[in-house]
CSV table of C-alpha atoms and ligand atoms in Angstrom, one decimal:
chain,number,residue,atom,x,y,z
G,4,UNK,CA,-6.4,-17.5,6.0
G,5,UNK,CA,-5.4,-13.8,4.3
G,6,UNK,CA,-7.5,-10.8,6.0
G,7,UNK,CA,-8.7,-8.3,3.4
G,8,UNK,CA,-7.5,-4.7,3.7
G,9,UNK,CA,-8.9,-1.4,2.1
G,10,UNK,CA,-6.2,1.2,2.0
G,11,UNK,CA,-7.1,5.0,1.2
G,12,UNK,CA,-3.9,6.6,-0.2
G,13,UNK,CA,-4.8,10.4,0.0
G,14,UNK,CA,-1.8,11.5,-1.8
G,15,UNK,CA,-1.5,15.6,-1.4
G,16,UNK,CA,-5.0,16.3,-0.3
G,17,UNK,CA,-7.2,17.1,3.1
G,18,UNK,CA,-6.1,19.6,5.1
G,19,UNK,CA,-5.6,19.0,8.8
G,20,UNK,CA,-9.1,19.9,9.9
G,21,UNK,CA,-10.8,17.9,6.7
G,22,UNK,CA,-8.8,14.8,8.0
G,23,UNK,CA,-10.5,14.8,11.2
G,24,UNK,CA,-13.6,14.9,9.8
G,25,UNK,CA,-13.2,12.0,7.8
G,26,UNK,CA,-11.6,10.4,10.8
G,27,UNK,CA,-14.7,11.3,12.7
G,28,UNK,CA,-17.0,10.1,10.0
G,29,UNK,CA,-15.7,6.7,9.8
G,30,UNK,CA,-15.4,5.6,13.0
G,31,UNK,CA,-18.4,3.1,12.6
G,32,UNK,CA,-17.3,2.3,8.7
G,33,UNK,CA,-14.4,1.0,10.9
G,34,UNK,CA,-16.1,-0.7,13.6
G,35,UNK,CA,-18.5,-2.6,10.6
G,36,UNK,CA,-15.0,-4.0,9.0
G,37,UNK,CA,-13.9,-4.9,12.0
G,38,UNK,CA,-17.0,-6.9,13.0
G,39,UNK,CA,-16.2,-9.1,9.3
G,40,UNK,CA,-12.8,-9.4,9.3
G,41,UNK,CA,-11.4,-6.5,7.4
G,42,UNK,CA,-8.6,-4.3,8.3
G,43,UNK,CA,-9.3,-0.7,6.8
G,44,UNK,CA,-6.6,2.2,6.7
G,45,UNK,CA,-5.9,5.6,5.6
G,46,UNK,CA,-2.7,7.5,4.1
G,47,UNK,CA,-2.9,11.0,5.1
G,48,UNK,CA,-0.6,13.5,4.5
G,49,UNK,CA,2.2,13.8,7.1
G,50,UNK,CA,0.1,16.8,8.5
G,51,UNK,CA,-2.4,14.8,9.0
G,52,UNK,CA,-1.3,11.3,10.3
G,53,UNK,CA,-1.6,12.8,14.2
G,54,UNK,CA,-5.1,14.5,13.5
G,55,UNK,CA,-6.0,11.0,12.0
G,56,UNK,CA,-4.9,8.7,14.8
G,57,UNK,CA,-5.9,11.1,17.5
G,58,UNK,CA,-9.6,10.9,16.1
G,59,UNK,CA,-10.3,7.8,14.2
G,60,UNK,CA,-11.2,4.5,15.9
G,61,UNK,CA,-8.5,2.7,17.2
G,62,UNK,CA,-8.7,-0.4,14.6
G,63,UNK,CA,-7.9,2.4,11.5
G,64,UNK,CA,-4.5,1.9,10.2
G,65,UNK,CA,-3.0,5.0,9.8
G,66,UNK,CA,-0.3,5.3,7.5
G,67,UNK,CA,2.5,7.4,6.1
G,68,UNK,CA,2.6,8.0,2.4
G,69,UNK,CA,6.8,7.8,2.8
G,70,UNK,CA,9.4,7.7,5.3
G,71,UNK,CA,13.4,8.2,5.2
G,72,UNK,CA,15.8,5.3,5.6
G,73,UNK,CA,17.7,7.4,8.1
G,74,UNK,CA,16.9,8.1,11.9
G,75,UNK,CA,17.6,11.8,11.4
G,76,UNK,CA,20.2,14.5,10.2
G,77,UNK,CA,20.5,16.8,7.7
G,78,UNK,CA,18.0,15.6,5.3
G,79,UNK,CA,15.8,18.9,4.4
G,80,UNK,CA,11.9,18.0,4.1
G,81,UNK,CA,12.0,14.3,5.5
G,82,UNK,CA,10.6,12.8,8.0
G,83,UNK,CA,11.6,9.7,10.0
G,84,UNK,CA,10.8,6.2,11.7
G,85,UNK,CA,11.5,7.4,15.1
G,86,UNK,CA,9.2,10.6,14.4
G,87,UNK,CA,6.5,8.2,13.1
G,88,UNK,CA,7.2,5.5,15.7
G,89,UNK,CA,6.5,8.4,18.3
G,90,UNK,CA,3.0,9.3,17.2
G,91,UNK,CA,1.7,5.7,16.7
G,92,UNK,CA,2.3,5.3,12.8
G,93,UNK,CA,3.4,1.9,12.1
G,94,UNK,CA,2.2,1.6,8.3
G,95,UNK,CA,4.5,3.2,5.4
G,96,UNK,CA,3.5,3.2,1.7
G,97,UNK,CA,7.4,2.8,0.0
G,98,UNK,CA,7.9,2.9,-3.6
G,99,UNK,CA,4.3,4.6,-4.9
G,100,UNK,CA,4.8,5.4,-8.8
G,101,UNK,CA,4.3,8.7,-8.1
G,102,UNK,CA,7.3,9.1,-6.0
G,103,UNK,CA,9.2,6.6,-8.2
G,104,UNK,CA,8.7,9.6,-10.9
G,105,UNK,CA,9.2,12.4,-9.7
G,106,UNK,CA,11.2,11.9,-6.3
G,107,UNK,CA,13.5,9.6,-8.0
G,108,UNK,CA,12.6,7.0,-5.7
G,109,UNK,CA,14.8,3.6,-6.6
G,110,UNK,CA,14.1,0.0,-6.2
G,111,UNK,CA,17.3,0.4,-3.9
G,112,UNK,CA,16.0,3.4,-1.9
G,113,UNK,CA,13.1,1.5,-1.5
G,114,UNK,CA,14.9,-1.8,-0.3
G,115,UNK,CA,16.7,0.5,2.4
G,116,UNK,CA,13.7,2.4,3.4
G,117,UNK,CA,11.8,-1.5,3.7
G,118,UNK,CA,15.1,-3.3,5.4
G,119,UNK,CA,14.8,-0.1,7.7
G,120,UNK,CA,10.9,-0.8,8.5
G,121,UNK,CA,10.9,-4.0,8.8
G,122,UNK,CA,13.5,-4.0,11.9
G,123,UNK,CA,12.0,-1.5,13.4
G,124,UNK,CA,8.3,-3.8,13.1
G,125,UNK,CA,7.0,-1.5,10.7
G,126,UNK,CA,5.2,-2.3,7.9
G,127,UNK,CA,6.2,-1.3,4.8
G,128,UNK,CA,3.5,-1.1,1.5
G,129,UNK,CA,5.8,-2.0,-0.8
G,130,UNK,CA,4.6,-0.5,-4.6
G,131,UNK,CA,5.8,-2.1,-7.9
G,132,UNK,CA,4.4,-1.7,-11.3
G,133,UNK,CA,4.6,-1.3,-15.0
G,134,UNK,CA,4.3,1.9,-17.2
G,135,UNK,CA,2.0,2.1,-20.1
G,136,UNK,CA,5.2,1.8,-22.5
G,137,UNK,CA,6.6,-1.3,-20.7
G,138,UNK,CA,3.2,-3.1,-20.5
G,139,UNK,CA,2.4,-2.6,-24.2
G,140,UNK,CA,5.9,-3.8,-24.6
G,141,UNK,CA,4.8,-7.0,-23.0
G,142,UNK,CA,7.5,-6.4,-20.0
G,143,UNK,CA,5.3,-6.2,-16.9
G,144,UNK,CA,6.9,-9.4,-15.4
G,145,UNK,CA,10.5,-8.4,-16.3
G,146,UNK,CA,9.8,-4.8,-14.8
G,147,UNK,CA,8.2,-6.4,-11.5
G,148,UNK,CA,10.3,-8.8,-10.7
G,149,UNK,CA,13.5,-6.8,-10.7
G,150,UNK,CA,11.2,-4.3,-8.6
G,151,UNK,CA,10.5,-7.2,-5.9
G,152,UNK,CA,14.1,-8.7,-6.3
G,153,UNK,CA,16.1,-5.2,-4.9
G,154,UNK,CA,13.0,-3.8,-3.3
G,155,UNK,CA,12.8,-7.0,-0.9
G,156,UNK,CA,16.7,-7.6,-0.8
G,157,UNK,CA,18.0,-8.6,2.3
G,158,UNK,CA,15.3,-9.4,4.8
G,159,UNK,CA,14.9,-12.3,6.6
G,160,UNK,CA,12.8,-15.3,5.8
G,161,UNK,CA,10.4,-15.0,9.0
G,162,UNK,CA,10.0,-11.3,8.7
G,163,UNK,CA,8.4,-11.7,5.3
G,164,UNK,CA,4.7,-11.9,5.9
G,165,UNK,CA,5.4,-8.2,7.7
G,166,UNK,CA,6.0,-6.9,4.3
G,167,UNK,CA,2.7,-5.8,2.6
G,168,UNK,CA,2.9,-5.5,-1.9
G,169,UNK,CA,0.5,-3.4,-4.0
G,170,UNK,CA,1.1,-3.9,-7.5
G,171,UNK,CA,-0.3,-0.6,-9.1
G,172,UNK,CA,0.5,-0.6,-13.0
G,173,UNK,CA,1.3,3.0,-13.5
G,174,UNK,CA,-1.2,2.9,-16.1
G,175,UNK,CA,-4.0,2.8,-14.5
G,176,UNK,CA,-3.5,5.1,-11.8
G,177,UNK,CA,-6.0,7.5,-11.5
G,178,UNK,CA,-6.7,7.2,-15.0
G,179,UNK,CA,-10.1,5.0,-14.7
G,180,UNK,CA,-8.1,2.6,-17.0
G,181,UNK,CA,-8.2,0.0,-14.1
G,182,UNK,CA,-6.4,-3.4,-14.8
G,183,UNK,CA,-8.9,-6.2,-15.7
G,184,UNK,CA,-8.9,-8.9,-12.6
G,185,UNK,CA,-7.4,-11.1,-14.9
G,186,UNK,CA,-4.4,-9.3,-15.3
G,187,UNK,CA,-4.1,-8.1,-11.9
G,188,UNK,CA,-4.6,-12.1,-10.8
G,189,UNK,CA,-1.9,-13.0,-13.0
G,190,UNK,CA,0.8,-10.6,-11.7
G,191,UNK,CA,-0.1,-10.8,-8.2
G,192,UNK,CA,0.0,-14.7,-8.4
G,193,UNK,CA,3.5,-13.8,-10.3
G,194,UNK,CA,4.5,-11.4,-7.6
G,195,UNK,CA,3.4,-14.7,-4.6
G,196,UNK,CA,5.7,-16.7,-6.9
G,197,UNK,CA,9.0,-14.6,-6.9
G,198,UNK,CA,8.4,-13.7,-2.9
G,199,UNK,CA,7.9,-17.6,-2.3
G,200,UNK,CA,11.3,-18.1,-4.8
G,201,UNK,CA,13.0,-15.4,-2.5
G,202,UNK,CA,12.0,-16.0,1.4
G,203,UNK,CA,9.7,-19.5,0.8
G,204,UNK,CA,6.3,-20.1,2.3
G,205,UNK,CA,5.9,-16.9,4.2
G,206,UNK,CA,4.6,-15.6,1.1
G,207,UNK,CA,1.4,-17.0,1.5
G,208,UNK,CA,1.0,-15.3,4.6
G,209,UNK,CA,1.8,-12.0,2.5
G,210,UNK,CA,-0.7,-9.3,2.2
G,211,UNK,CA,-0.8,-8.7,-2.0
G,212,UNK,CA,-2.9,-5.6,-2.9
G,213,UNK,CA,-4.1,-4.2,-6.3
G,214,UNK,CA,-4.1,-0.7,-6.6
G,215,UNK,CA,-5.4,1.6,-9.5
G,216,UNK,CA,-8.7,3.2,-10.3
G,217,UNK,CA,-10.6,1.0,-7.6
G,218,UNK,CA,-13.8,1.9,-6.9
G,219,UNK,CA,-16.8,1.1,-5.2
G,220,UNK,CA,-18.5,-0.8,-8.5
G,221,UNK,CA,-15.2,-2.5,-9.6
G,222,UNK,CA,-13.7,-3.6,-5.7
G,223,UNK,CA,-15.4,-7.0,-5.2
G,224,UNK,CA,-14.4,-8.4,-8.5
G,225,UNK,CA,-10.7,-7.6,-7.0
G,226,UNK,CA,-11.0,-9.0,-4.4
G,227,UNK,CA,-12.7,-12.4,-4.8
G,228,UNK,CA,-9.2,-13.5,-7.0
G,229,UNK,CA,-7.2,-15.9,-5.1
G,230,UNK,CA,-4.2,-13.5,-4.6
G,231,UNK,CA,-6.0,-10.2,-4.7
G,232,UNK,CA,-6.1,-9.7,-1.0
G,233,UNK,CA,-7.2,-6.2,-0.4
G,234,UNK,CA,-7.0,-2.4,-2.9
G,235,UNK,CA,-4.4,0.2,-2.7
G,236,UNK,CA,-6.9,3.3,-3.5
G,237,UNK,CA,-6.3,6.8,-4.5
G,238,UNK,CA,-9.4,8.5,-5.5
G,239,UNK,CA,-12.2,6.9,-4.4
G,240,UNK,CA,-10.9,6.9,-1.3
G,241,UNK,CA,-11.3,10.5,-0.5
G,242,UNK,CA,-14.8,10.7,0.3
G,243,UNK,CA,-16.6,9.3,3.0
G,244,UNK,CA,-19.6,7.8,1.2
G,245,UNK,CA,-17.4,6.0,-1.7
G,246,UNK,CA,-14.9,5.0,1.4
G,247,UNK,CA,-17.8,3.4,2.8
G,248,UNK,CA,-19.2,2.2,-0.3
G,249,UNK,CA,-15.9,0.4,-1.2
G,250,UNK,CA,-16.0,-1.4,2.5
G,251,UNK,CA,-19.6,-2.6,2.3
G,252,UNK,CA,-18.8,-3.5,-1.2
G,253,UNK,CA,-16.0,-6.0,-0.7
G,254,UNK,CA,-17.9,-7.5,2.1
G,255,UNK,CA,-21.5,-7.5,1.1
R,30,PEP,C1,-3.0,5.2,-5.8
R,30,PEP,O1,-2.8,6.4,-5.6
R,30,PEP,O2,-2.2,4.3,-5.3
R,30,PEP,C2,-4.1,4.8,-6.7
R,30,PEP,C3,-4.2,3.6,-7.0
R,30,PEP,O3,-4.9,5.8,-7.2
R,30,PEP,P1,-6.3,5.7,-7.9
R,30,PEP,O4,-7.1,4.7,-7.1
R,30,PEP,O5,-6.8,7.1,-7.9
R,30,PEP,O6,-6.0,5.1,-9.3
């Protein structure tokens, strides 16, 4: 049986001291997941990651919003595994649209940056998606699969399930234009279908999120689809009472 997970991605917001608070704050929104079942997480800024763990209940998953493929060197600006490893972070989102536009991020940057994560027993959040052009095109599929297919290149069969997927269509990324839970059914069953083609039955161990204007009124309709198994969410996840909202939500 999948666990549900609630991850806050908090893109280029909070300062360090606004972190903590929220850390503080949701020490008992943790402890009430916890008590049903559900992992809940955070994405804070780099700044922030330390503040987050030193603070937050223990249970939180704290995780970085990117990571480089290297251990270190000249690589202005980046930040390592080694230098998340040493302050507890064992989560990295890889991939999220808004690097893949304007930080060039590749499906094969990604795939190095996951191979890298996943040997170190990391845990990579792996995001693929469609833009607006290529899913009015009809191409969603054809732009996912070749996203999963060098993205998950060269891993091993039994470290599969370590890998977690959000399929965010670009679309509907802080937009409110969220995915119907048909549509986000349909390509994360499609996305289960290529991992199983790829690594085999380890992908119904798989954690498969849906990410993209999630909020507290729309969340349980997510996650009651059979391979919806938790939300990637930006906005809503910034304040503590639509945090919490989203939590009580998917299990109430
Ligand atoms: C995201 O940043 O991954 C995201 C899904 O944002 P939002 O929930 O704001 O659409």
């Amino acid at each position: 049986m999948r666990k549900k997970l609630l991850l806050g991605n908090w893109k280029m917001n909070k300062t360090v001291g606004e972190a903590k608070a929220f850390a503080l704050a949701c020490r008992s929104i943790v402890e009430f997941a916890g008590e049903h079942g559900v992992l809940v997480g955070v994405a804070p800024t780099y700044l922030g990651l330390q503040t987050v763990k030193e603070n937050a209940d223990k249970h939180l998953i704290v995780a970085a919003q990117n990571v480089h493929f290297e251990d270190k060197g000249a690589y202005t600006g980046e930040v390592s595994v080694p230098m998340l490893k040493d302050i507890g972070v064992s989560w990295v989102i890889v991939g999220h649209s808004e690097r893949r536009t304007y930080d060039n991020e590749t499906n094969e940057k990604c795939n190095k940056k996951i191979v890298k994560l996943v040997h170190e027993e990391m845990t990579p959040v792996y995001c693929v998606g469609e833009t607006l052009e290529q899913f009015e095109k009809g191409l969603t599929k054809k732009v996912v699969e070749k996203q999963l297919r060098v993205g998950l290149q060269s891993l091993c069969e039994k470290c599969i399930d370590k890998v977690v997927i959000a399929y965010e269509p670009v679309w509907s990324i802080g937009t409110g234009k969220n995915a119907s839970k048909e549509i986000a059914q349909d390509v994360c069953a499609f996305i289960r279908g290529i991992v199983r083609e790829m690594y085999g039955e380890g992908a119904e161990r798989m954690l498969i999120l849906y990410g993209g204007s999630v909020k507290p009124e729309n969340i349980k309709a997510y996650l009651t689809s059979p391979d919806i198994d938790g939300a990637l969410v930006g906005g809503a996840s910034l304040q503590i009472d639509s945090y919490r909202a989203m939590v009580e939500n998917l299990i109430g």
